[in-house]
Amino acid sequence: MLHVDNSSLSPEPDPPPLLLEAVRCAEERHWEVVPGAWLVEDGGPAHCSCDDPRCALPGAHPVGADWGQLASVGAETVRAWWTEHPEASILLPTGRAFDVLDVPEVAGCLALARMERMGLQLGPVVAVPAARGRGGRRLHFLVLPGAVAKLPELLRQIGCTPGGLDLVARGEGDWVVAPPSRFVGHAAALWARPPTLMNRWLPDATELVSPLAYACRREPSTVPPAQRAPAAVH
């Protein structure tokens, strides 16, 4: 009987973590995904694959005007993208499966703790570095689509002026970056509250705006109002 010695064979390498997470987003969560820019580390300082020295989101933004049309939930398509570019950031278009309520990290953590004590239904929450020049980190609360249209009136109902707080909504035409995508500065997107079977049903923005606004008043942002709007790239 022929004996085959496998002791010298190298084990199959593990798939890149970004590929695994991108496929998981599409296949398990049914979120559309599209590859974004990535970090280039060629012996010098890390820089964005777009080669723009003024890039606002180095390593974590769309790479073409048609990024929204390319986004897919097809596992094989997603696997092929990240096989070709295993370092590409994972972008999730907003305004489709979900919108996002975007707040500074300190206020977001305060609100998150309060909402958990209140027993509110919460969806996944992502912590990401802020765009260049804004400083700090941001928390992105995933909510049902429609938050962009509802937010101004929801703020008025609780006595807040739209634009007066560093609380913005991201919807159609925008995106968020999914973990474990990396940014320049050795920072990365992280799950502050990871997706699970328990939080697959997203809350409506109506349920979260009041505690988020309260936290933003308690922890005022130093970001100028003109810089608080989502920085979508089309």
Short mmCIF file of C-alpha atoms in Angstrom, two decimals:
data_model
loop_
_atom_site.label_atom_id
_atom_site.label_comp_id
_atom_site.label_asym_id
_atom_site.label_seq_id
_atom_site.Cartn_x
_atom_site.Cartn_y
_atom_site.Cartn_z
CA MET A 1 0.00 0.00 0.00
CA LEU A 2 1.40 3.35 -0.98
CA HIS A 3 2.12 5.56 2.02
CA VAL A 4 1.97 9.29 1.48
CA ASP A 5 3.97 11.36 3.95
CA ASN A 6 2.12 14.62 4.53
CA SER A 7 4.38 15.80 7.30
CA SER A 8 6.33 18.08 4.95
CA LEU A 9 3.27 19.69 3.39
CA SER A 10 2.54 23.24 4.48
CA PRO A 11 -0.93 23.83 5.92
CA GLU A 12 -3.36 25.89 3.89
CA PRO A 13 -3.01 29.56 4.90
CA ASP A 14 -5.96 31.08 6.68
CA PRO A 15 -8.09 33.37 4.48
CA PRO A 16 -7.38 37.08 5.02
CA PRO A 17 -9.56 38.50 7.83
CA LEU A 18 -11.02 41.21 5.60
CA LEU A 19 -12.14 38.59 3.09
CA LEU A 20 -13.78 36.52 5.83
CA GLU A 21 -15.62 39.53 7.26
CA ALA A 22 -16.70 40.86 3.86
CA VAL A 23 -18.21 37.49 2.93
CA ARG A 24 -19.86 37.25 6.36
CA CYS A 25 -21.47 40.68 5.87
CA ALA A 26 -22.92 39.63 2.53
CA GLU A 27 -23.76 35.98 3.17
CA GLU A 28 -24.90 35.98 6.80
CA ARG A 29 -26.17 39.53 7.31
CA HIS A 30 -27.40 40.23 3.76
CA TRP A 31 -25.65 43.61 3.73
CA GLU A 32 -24.41 44.95 0.42
CA VAL A 33 -20.64 45.42 0.46
CA VAL A 34 -18.10 46.95 -1.89
CA PRO A 35 -14.29 47.11 -1.65
CA GLY A 36 -12.79 50.47 -0.87
CA ALA A 37 -9.31 51.95 -0.81
CA TRP A 38 -6.58 50.33 1.27
CA LEU A 39 -3.34 51.19 3.02
CA VAL A 40 -0.09 50.90 1.10
CA GLU A 41 2.94 50.10 3.25
CA ASP A 42 6.00 49.98 0.98
CA GLY A 43 8.80 50.75 3.41
CA GLY A 44 7.89 54.37 3.95
CA PRO A 45 4.97 55.94 5.84
CA ALA A 46 1.68 54.18 5.18
CA HIS A 47 -0.48 55.99 2.65
CA CYS A 48 -3.79 55.54 0.87
CA SER A 49 -3.95 53.49 -2.31
CA CYS A 50 -5.53 56.53 -4.02
CA ASP A 51 -2.13 58.34 -3.72
CA ASP A 52 -3.83 61.62 -2.82
CA PRO A 53 -1.71 63.29 -0.10
CA ARG A 54 -4.80 65.25 1.02
CA CYS A 55 -7.01 62.14 1.30
CA ALA A 56 -9.54 62.73 4.12
CA LEU A 57 -10.06 59.02 4.87
CA PRO A 58 -6.78 57.29 4.00
CA GLY A 59 -7.39 53.61 3.37
CA ALA A 60 -11.16 53.73 3.86
CA HIS A 61 -13.19 55.33 1.07
CA PRO A 62 -14.76 54.36 -2.28
CA VAL A 63 -12.42 54.00 -5.24
CA GLY A 64 -14.74 54.90 -8.11
CA ALA A 65 -17.84 56.91 -8.93
CA ASP A 66 -19.83 53.71 -9.51
CA TRP A 67 -19.12 52.17 -6.10
CA GLY A 68 -22.80 52.30 -5.13
CA GLN A 69 -23.88 50.38 -8.23
CA LEU A 70 -21.15 47.76 -7.74
CA ALA A 71 -22.13 46.90 -4.15
CA SER A 72 -23.26 43.28 -3.87
CA VAL A 73 -24.57 40.63 -1.50
CA GLY A 74 -23.24 37.85 -3.75
CA ALA A 75 -20.80 35.80 -1.72
CA GLU A 76 -18.81 34.63 -4.75
CA THR A 77 -18.53 38.16 -6.12
CA VAL A 78 -17.39 39.45 -2.73
CA ARG A 79 -14.91 36.59 -2.35
CA ALA A 80 -13.42 37.37 -5.77
CA TRP A 81 -13.02 41.07 -4.91
CA TRP A 82 -11.10 40.41 -1.70
CA THR A 83 -9.09 37.60 -3.27
CA GLU A 84 -7.82 40.16 -5.78
CA HIS A 85 -7.35 42.92 -3.19
CA PRO A 86 -7.12 41.30 0.27
CA GLU A 87 -6.25 44.62 1.95
CA ALA A 88 -9.25 46.55 0.58
CA SER A 89 -11.44 48.20 3.21
CA ILE A 90 -15.00 46.92 3.60
CA LEU A 91 -17.57 49.57 2.74
CA LEU A 92 -21.27 49.16 3.57
CA PRO A 93 -23.60 51.47 1.61
CA THR A 94 -26.13 53.19 3.84
CA GLY A 95 -29.74 53.89 2.89
CA ARG A 96 -30.35 50.28 1.83
CA ALA A 97 -30.38 47.61 4.54
CA PHE A 98 -29.80 50.28 7.17
CA ASP A 99 -29.09 53.93 7.90
CA VAL A 100 -26.60 55.10 10.52
CA LEU A 101 -26.74 57.61 13.36
CA ASP A 102 -23.23 59.04 13.67
CA VAL A 103 -21.98 60.65 16.92
CA PRO A 104 -18.64 61.32 18.67
CA GLU A 105 -17.29 58.30 20.53
CA VAL A 106 -17.50 59.79 24.04
CA ALA A 107 -21.13 60.83 23.63
CA GLY A 108 -21.91 57.56 21.86
CA CYS A 109 -20.49 55.45 24.70
CA LEU A 110 -22.47 57.47 27.24
CA ALA A 111 -25.65 56.96 25.22
CA LEU A 112 -24.93 53.28 24.64
CA ALA A 113 -24.60 52.60 28.37
CA ARG A 114 -27.81 54.53 29.07
CA MET A 115 -29.77 52.74 26.35
CA GLU A 116 -28.61 49.33 27.61
CA ARG A 117 -29.80 50.25 31.13
CA MET A 118 -33.14 51.31 29.63
CA GLY A 119 -33.43 47.96 27.86
CA LEU A 120 -33.80 49.55 24.42
CA GLN A 121 -33.50 47.33 21.37
CA LEU A 122 -30.14 48.07 19.78
CA GLY A 123 -28.51 46.99 16.56
CA PRO A 124 -24.80 46.70 15.78
CA VAL A 125 -22.58 49.69 16.58
CA VAL A 126 -19.28 50.45 14.82
CA ALA A 127 -16.42 52.53 16.25
CA VAL A 128 -14.32 54.22 13.56
CA PRO A 129 -11.58 56.86 13.39
CA ALA A 130 -12.83 60.31 12.43
CA ALA A 131 -11.96 61.85 9.08
CA ARG A 132 -8.60 63.60 8.90
CA GLY A 133 -8.70 66.98 10.65
CA ARG A 134 -11.68 66.12 12.88
CA GLY A 135 -9.91 64.18 15.61
CA GLY A 136 -11.25 61.53 17.94
CA ARG A 137 -13.37 58.54 16.96
CA ARG A 138 -17.01 58.13 16.00
CA LEU A 139 -19.73 55.63 16.88
CA HIS A 140 -22.10 54.53 14.12
CA PHE A 141 -25.44 53.14 15.34
CA LEU A 142 -27.16 51.00 12.69
CA VAL A 143 -30.89 51.74 12.43
CA LEU A 144 -33.70 51.08 9.97
CA PRO A 145 -33.58 53.03 6.68
CA GLY A 146 -35.27 56.43 6.73
CA ALA A 147 -33.27 58.03 9.54
CA VAL A 148 -31.96 60.87 7.36
CA ALA A 149 -35.47 62.12 6.58
CA LYS A 150 -36.70 61.70 10.16
CA LEU A 151 -33.78 63.19 12.09
CA PRO A 152 -34.51 66.95 11.76
CA GLU A 153 -38.10 66.61 13.02
CA LEU A 154 -37.12 64.16 15.77
CA LEU A 155 -34.58 66.69 17.05
CA ARG A 156 -37.12 69.53 16.95
CA GLN A 157 -39.58 67.43 18.96
CA ILE A 158 -37.10 67.20 21.85
CA GLY A 159 -36.13 70.89 21.67
CA CYS A 160 -32.92 70.58 19.66
CA THR A 161 -31.98 72.57 16.59
CA PRO A 162 -30.99 70.38 13.63
CA GLY A 163 -27.28 71.00 13.12
CA GLY A 164 -26.87 72.22 16.69
CA LEU A 165 -25.56 68.86 17.89
CA ASP A 166 -22.82 66.67 16.50
CA LEU A 167 -25.42 64.04 15.59
CA VAL A 168 -25.84 63.27 11.91
CA ALA A 169 -27.57 60.55 9.91
CA ARG A 170 -26.05 58.67 7.00
CA GLY A 171 -28.37 57.35 4.32
CA GLU A 172 -28.68 56.98 0.55
CA GLY A 173 -25.45 57.82 -1.28
CA ASP A 174 -23.23 57.45 1.79
CA TRP A 175 -21.41 54.56 3.39
CA VAL A 176 -19.80 53.30 6.59
CA VAL A 177 -16.61 51.31 7.05
CA ALA A 178 -16.89 47.82 8.54
CA PRO A 179 -14.34 46.17 10.84
CA PRO A 180 -11.57 45.15 10.62
CA SER A 181 -10.77 47.76 7.94
CA ARG A 182 -7.63 49.78 8.71
CA PHE A 183 -6.97 53.50 8.45
CA VAL A 184 -3.72 55.45 8.25
CA GLY A 185 -2.25 55.85 11.73
CA HIS A 186 -2.59 52.16 12.64
CA ALA A 187 -6.22 52.75 13.59
CA ALA A 188 -8.99 50.36 12.65
CA ALA A 189 -12.76 50.09 12.60
CA LEU A 190 -14.00 48.01 15.54
CA TRP A 191 -17.35 46.61 16.65
CA ALA A 192 -18.49 48.45 19.78
CA ARG A 193 -21.53 46.17 19.63
CA PRO A 194 -21.00 43.31 17.15
CA PRO A 195 -23.75 41.87 14.93
CA THR A 196 -25.41 38.81 16.46
CA LEU A 197 -28.59 36.84 15.98
CA MET A 198 -30.00 38.82 18.92
CA ASN A 199 -29.66 42.22 17.24
CA ARG A 200 -30.38 41.38 13.62
CA TRP A 201 -33.68 43.33 13.88
CA LEU A 202 -32.62 46.96 13.77
CA PRO A 203 -34.28 49.71 15.82
CA ASP A 204 -35.98 52.72 14.31
CA ALA A 205 -34.15 56.03 14.65
CA THR A 206 -37.12 57.31 16.66
CA GLU A 207 -36.07 55.09 19.56
CA LEU A 208 -32.44 56.21 19.70
CA VAL A 209 -32.41 59.92 18.86
CA SER A 210 -33.46 61.17 22.31
CA PRO A 211 -30.74 59.35 24.33
CA LEU A 212 -28.15 60.16 21.65
CA ALA A 213 -29.10 63.85 21.67
CA TYR A 214 -29.00 63.91 25.49
CA ALA A 215 -25.48 62.44 25.43
CA CYS A 216 -24.33 64.90 22.76
CA ARG A 217 -25.55 67.78 24.95
CA ARG A 218 -23.71 66.31 27.95
CA GLU A 219 -20.50 65.88 25.93
CA PRO A 220 -20.43 68.79 23.45
CA SER A 221 -18.40 68.26 20.30
CA THR A 222 -15.47 70.45 19.34
CA VAL A 223 -16.12 69.77 15.65
CA PRO A 224 -17.35 72.93 13.83
CA PRO A 225 -20.95 72.58 12.54
CA ALA A 226 -19.80 72.95 8.92
CA GLN A 227 -17.74 69.75 9.27
CA ARG A 228 -20.46 67.57 10.81
CA ALA A 229 -22.21 66.48 7.62
CA PRO A 230 -21.30 63.02 6.28
CA ALA A 231 -18.36 63.17 3.90
CA ALA A 232 -19.67 61.02 1.08
CA VAL A 233 -17.59 60.54 -2.06
CA HIS A 234 -19.58 60.04 -5.27
#
